[in-house]
Amino acid sequence: MKAWVILIAALCLILVITQMEDYFGQQYSGGLASEKDHVDYYFVNFALMETQADGTISQQVSGQHLTHWKLQQQSTIIAPVISDGVDPQQRVHMLADTAHMNQQTQQAKLLGNVHSYQATHAGKGGFDLYTDHLDYDLKNRVASTDAKVDITTPSGTIQAVGMNAKLDEDLLRFNANVHSTYPVK
């Protein structure tokens, strides 16, 4: 009889300890971790477009995978392509391995093998830019990096470390170690 009482007391103690662990686990760690890591949207092979009142596309963000956290207002994109500009002949395209976008500030951090380009139209304009990472402000159309930059245009090549560009103002500044090569005709 004494053994039965000890066995029942031990089982009750185990049950109470298990219930307490469940209760305190939900109160302190479980709720915070699930809210922070909760993915709200996940898209595969997607394209999101911003259009003007007349229906023209002003910006397009596409890629292989998009993961969005609504609470943090953050998105991660695998193999992103950002196309910016209303005029198709002036549109700038940016590609990278990954991008992290802050929806609140409308800023994108493109990481790994960044390639930005503008196609040449009627023999005018056009460029290819390569760098390791690039910060891009979608709202103000400002691009910057502190990494090595290689730019190729129909009129020559430029290599530098660090760059700031304002696309709406046709402004391009290099930070350091600028080397340029122009073909002789």
mmCIF file of C-alpha atoms in Angstrom:
data_model
loop_
_atom_site.group_PDB
_atom_site.id
_atom_site.type_symbol
_atom_site.label_atom_id
_atom_site.label_comp_id
_atom_site.label_asym_id
_atom_site.label_seq_id
_atom_site.Cartn_x
_atom_site.Cartn_y
_atom_site.Cartn_z
ATOM 1 C CA MET A 1 0.000 0.000 0.000
ATOM 2 C CA LYS A 2 2.854 2.340 0.847
ATOM 3 C CA ALA A 3 4.387 1.696 -2.592
ATOM 4 C CA TRP A 4 1.119 2.699 -4.296
ATOM 5 C CA VAL A 5 0.983 5.994 -2.418
ATOM 6 C CA ILE A 6 4.603 6.776 -3.361
ATOM 7 C CA LEU A 7 3.919 5.853 -7.018
ATOM 8 C CA ILE A 8 0.800 8.048 -7.183
ATOM 9 C CA ALA A 9 2.640 10.957 -5.502
ATOM 10 C CA ALA A 10 5.544 10.623 -7.970
ATOM 11 C CA LEU A 11 3.162 10.611 -10.956
ATOM 12 C CA CYS A 12 1.340 13.688 -9.610
ATOM 13 C CA LEU A 13 4.674 15.456 -9.093
ATOM 14 C CA ILE A 14 5.738 14.653 -12.679
ATOM 15 C CA LEU A 15 2.385 15.907 -13.973
ATOM 16 C CA VAL A 16 2.693 19.178 -12.007
ATOM 17 C CA ILE A 17 6.285 19.742 -13.212
ATOM 18 C CA THR A 18 5.275 19.092 -16.848
ATOM 19 C CA GLN A 19 2.351 21.519 -16.610
ATOM 20 C CA MET A 20 4.589 24.199 -15.069
ATOM 21 C CA GLU A 21 7.183 23.792 -17.841
ATOM 22 C CA ASP A 22 4.469 24.142 -20.492
ATOM 23 C CA TYR A 23 2.962 27.196 -18.791
ATOM 24 C CA PHE A 24 6.242 29.059 -18.247
ATOM 25 C CA GLY A 25 7.556 28.091 -21.690
ATOM 26 C CA GLN A 26 4.529 29.687 -23.361
ATOM 27 C CA GLN A 27 4.702 32.768 -21.162
ATOM 28 C CA TYR A 28 8.348 33.647 -21.764
ATOM 29 C CA SER A 29 9.962 32.118 -24.818
ATOM 30 C CA GLY A 30 7.409 30.407 -27.013
ATOM 31 C CA GLY A 31 5.235 33.430 -27.744
ATOM 32 C CA LEU A 32 8.111 35.785 -28.570
ATOM 33 C CA ALA A 33 9.991 33.380 -30.805
ATOM 34 C CA SER A 34 6.952 32.425 -32.861
ATOM 35 C CA GLU A 35 5.891 36.064 -33.427
ATOM 36 C CA LYS A 36 9.406 37.171 -34.395
ATOM 37 C CA ASP A 37 10.046 34.284 -36.786
ATOM 38 C CA HIS A 38 6.527 34.104 -38.214
ATOM 39 C CA VAL A 39 6.619 34.416 -42.013
ATOM 40 C CA ASP A 40 3.536 36.238 -43.306
ATOM 41 C CA TYR A 41 4.083 35.888 -47.055
ATOM 42 C CA TYR A 42 6.157 33.537 -49.179
ATOM 43 C CA PHE A 43 6.197 33.881 -52.974
ATOM 44 C CA VAL A 44 7.980 31.756 -55.566
ATOM 45 C CA ASN A 45 8.858 33.122 -59.048
ATOM 46 C CA PHE A 46 7.092 36.395 -58.393
ATOM 47 C CA ALA A 47 6.874 39.930 -59.818
ATOM 48 C CA LEU A 48 5.509 42.935 -57.903
ATOM 49 C CA MET A 49 4.885 46.141 -59.858
ATOM 50 C CA GLU A 50 4.221 49.764 -58.978
ATOM 51 C CA THR A 51 2.174 51.537 -61.619
ATOM 52 C CA GLN A 52 1.465 55.169 -62.427
ATOM 53 C CA ALA A 53 -2.062 56.596 -62.849
ATOM 54 C CA ASP A 54 -1.846 56.052 -66.623
ATOM 55 C CA GLY A 55 -0.958 52.366 -66.163
ATOM 56 C CA THR A 56 2.767 52.555 -66.940
ATOM 57 C CA ILE A 57 5.077 50.551 -64.709
ATOM 58 C CA SER A 58 7.431 52.730 -62.668
ATOM 59 C CA GLN A 59 9.090 49.994 -60.578
ATOM 60 C CA GLN A 60 9.160 46.234 -60.635
ATOM 61 C CA VAL A 61 10.647 43.842 -58.092
ATOM 62 C CA SER A 62 10.869 40.201 -59.124
ATOM 63 C CA GLY A 63 12.819 37.143 -58.059
ATOM 64 C CA GLN A 64 12.860 33.425 -57.337
ATOM 65 C CA HIS A 65 11.737 33.560 -53.682
ATOM 66 C CA LEU A 66 10.335 36.310 -51.455
ATOM 67 C CA THR A 67 9.850 35.892 -47.718
ATOM 68 C CA HIS A 68 8.058 38.736 -45.917
ATOM 69 C CA TRP A 69 7.720 39.423 -42.184
ATOM 70 C CA LYS A 70 4.791 41.809 -41.667
ATOM 71 C CA LEU A 71 5.624 42.550 -38.014
ATOM 72 C CA GLN A 72 9.212 43.564 -38.873
ATOM 73 C CA GLN A 73 8.258 45.136 -42.238
ATOM 74 C CA GLN A 74 11.185 43.252 -43.791
ATOM 75 C CA SER A 75 11.487 41.058 -46.875
ATOM 76 C CA THR A 76 14.243 38.783 -48.109
ATOM 77 C CA ILE A 77 14.472 38.041 -51.818
ATOM 78 C CA ILE A 78 16.536 35.308 -53.474
ATOM 79 C CA ALA A 79 17.808 36.204 -56.989
ATOM 80 C CA PRO A 80 16.154 39.644 -57.019
ATOM 81 C CA VAL A 81 15.702 41.822 -60.091
ATOM 82 C CA ILE A 82 14.746 45.442 -59.404
ATOM 83 C CA SER A 83 13.726 47.501 -62.445
ATOM 84 C CA ASP A 84 13.264 51.221 -61.874
ATOM 85 C CA GLY A 85 12.169 53.985 -64.231
ATOM 86 C CA VAL A 86 9.018 54.934 -66.143
ATOM 87 C CA ASP A 87 10.678 55.326 -69.560
ATOM 88 C CA PRO A 88 11.741 51.871 -70.847
ATOM 89 C CA GLN A 89 14.782 53.467 -72.526
ATOM 90 C CA GLN A 90 15.930 54.994 -69.218
ATOM 91 C CA ARG A 91 15.022 52.020 -66.984
ATOM 92 C CA VAL A 92 17.783 50.775 -64.670
ATOM 93 C CA HIS A 93 17.891 47.086 -63.708
ATOM 94 C CA MET A 94 19.642 45.663 -60.620
ATOM 95 C CA LEU A 95 20.343 41.972 -60.030
ATOM 96 C CA ALA A 96 22.023 40.216 -57.081
ATOM 97 C CA ASP A 97 22.245 36.917 -55.221
ATOM 98 C CA THR A 98 19.990 38.183 -52.399
ATOM 99 C CA ALA A 99 18.284 41.370 -51.267
ATOM 100 C CA HIS A 100 16.940 42.535 -47.924
ATOM 101 C CA MET A 101 14.174 45.119 -48.209
ATOM 102 C CA ASN A 102 12.871 47.382 -45.470
ATOM 103 C CA GLN A 103 9.266 48.170 -46.384
ATOM 104 C CA GLN A 104 9.046 51.118 -43.995
ATOM 105 C CA THR A 105 12.059 53.018 -45.397
ATOM 106 C CA GLN A 106 11.753 51.615 -48.955
ATOM 107 C CA GLN A 107 15.439 50.651 -48.955
ATOM 108 C CA ALA A 108 16.980 47.528 -50.445
ATOM 109 C CA LYS A 109 20.359 46.011 -49.624
ATOM 110 C CA LEU A 110 21.522 43.961 -52.588
ATOM 111 C CA LEU A 111 24.173 41.424 -51.612
ATOM 112 C CA GLY A 112 26.503 39.227 -53.641
ATOM 113 C CA ASN A 113 27.406 39.578 -57.328
ATOM 114 C CA VAL A 114 25.463 42.789 -57.850
ATOM 115 C CA HIS A 115 24.989 43.717 -61.510
ATOM 116 C CA SER A 116 23.205 46.926 -62.439
ATOM 117 C CA TYR A 117 22.659 47.893 -66.042
ATOM 118 C CA GLN A 118 20.860 50.172 -68.426
ATOM 119 C CA ALA A 119 20.429 49.019 -72.010
ATOM 120 C CA THR A 120 21.870 51.039 -74.891
ATOM 121 C CA HIS A 121 19.167 52.553 -77.129
ATOM 122 C CA ALA A 122 19.932 54.019 -80.551
ATOM 123 C CA GLY A 123 23.653 54.045 -79.734
ATOM 124 C CA LYS A 124 23.160 56.272 -76.688
ATOM 125 C CA GLY A 125 23.552 55.684 -72.982
ATOM 126 C CA GLY A 126 23.804 52.309 -71.429
ATOM 127 C CA PHE A 127 26.103 50.952 -68.755
ATOM 128 C CA ASP A 128 27.028 47.807 -66.842
ATOM 129 C CA LEU A 129 27.955 48.129 -63.160
ATOM 130 C CA TYR A 130 29.408 45.293 -61.065
ATOM 131 C CA THR A 131 30.025 45.346 -57.307
ATOM 132 C CA ASP A 132 29.830 43.108 -54.240
ATOM 133 C CA HIS A 133 26.943 44.911 -52.500
ATOM 134 C CA LEU A 134 24.745 47.917 -53.155
ATOM 135 C CA ASP A 135 22.268 49.917 -51.058
ATOM 136 C CA TYR A 136 19.338 51.238 -53.070
ATOM 137 C CA ASP A 137 16.652 53.677 -51.913
ATOM 138 C CA LEU A 138 13.607 52.871 -54.059
ATOM 139 C CA LYS A 139 11.722 56.005 -53.015
ATOM 140 C CA ASN A 140 14.489 58.538 -53.804
ATOM 141 C CA ARG A 141 16.291 56.459 -56.485
ATOM 142 C CA VAL A 142 19.667 56.723 -54.724
ATOM 143 C CA ALA A 143 22.299 53.955 -54.952
ATOM 144 C CA SER A 144 25.477 53.676 -52.891
ATOM 145 C CA THR A 145 28.210 51.230 -51.972
ATOM 146 C CA ASP A 146 31.561 51.240 -50.208
ATOM 147 C CA ALA A 147 32.822 48.231 -52.180
ATOM 148 C CA LYS A 148 34.890 48.065 -55.374
ATOM 149 C CA VAL A 149 32.893 49.184 -58.422
ATOM 150 C CA ASP A 150 33.478 48.348 -62.110
ATOM 151 C CA ILE A 151 31.452 50.321 -64.664
ATOM 152 C CA THR A 152 31.550 49.741 -68.412
ATOM 153 C CA THR A 153 29.950 52.170 -70.865
ATOM 154 C CA PRO A 154 30.198 52.486 -74.656
ATOM 155 C CA SER A 155 32.755 55.259 -74.107
ATOM 156 C CA GLY A 156 35.035 53.457 -71.610
ATOM 157 C CA THR A 157 35.461 51.768 -68.245
ATOM 158 C CA ILE A 158 35.732 53.118 -64.717
ATOM 159 C CA GLN A 159 36.986 51.317 -61.623
ATOM 160 C CA ALA A 160 36.692 52.797 -58.139
ATOM 161 C CA VAL A 161 36.136 52.022 -54.482
ATOM 162 C CA GLY A 162 32.810 53.367 -53.241
ATOM 163 C CA MET A 163 30.098 55.127 -55.193
ATOM 164 C CA ASN A 164 27.029 57.339 -54.701
ATOM 165 C CA ALA A 165 24.479 57.829 -57.472
ATOM 166 C CA LYS A 166 21.255 59.827 -57.712
ATOM 167 C CA LEU A 167 19.416 58.473 -60.720
ATOM 168 C CA ASP A 168 16.865 61.312 -60.958
ATOM 169 C CA GLU A 169 19.644 63.921 -61.032
ATOM 170 C CA ASP A 170 22.081 62.007 -63.291
ATOM 171 C CA LEU A 171 24.664 62.371 -60.513
ATOM 172 C CA LEU A 172 27.479 59.853 -60.016
ATOM 173 C CA ARG A 173 30.294 60.250 -57.479
ATOM 174 C CA PHE A 174 33.149 57.890 -56.718
ATOM 175 C CA ASN A 175 34.738 57.789 -53.266
ATOM 176 C CA ALA A 176 38.348 56.669 -53.854
ATOM 177 C CA ASN A 177 40.910 54.979 -56.137
ATOM 178 C CA VAL A 178 39.265 56.012 -59.401
ATOM 179 C CA HIS A 179 40.798 54.563 -62.586
ATOM 180 C CA SER A 180 39.300 55.120 -66.010
ATOM 181 C CA THR A 181 40.090 53.828 -69.478
ATOM 182 C CA TYR A 182 38.758 55.350 -72.690
ATOM 183 C CA PRO A 183 39.268 53.889 -76.169
ATOM 184 C CA VAL A 184 41.107 56.026 -78.714
ATOM 185 C CA LYS A 185 39.263 56.346 -82.007
#
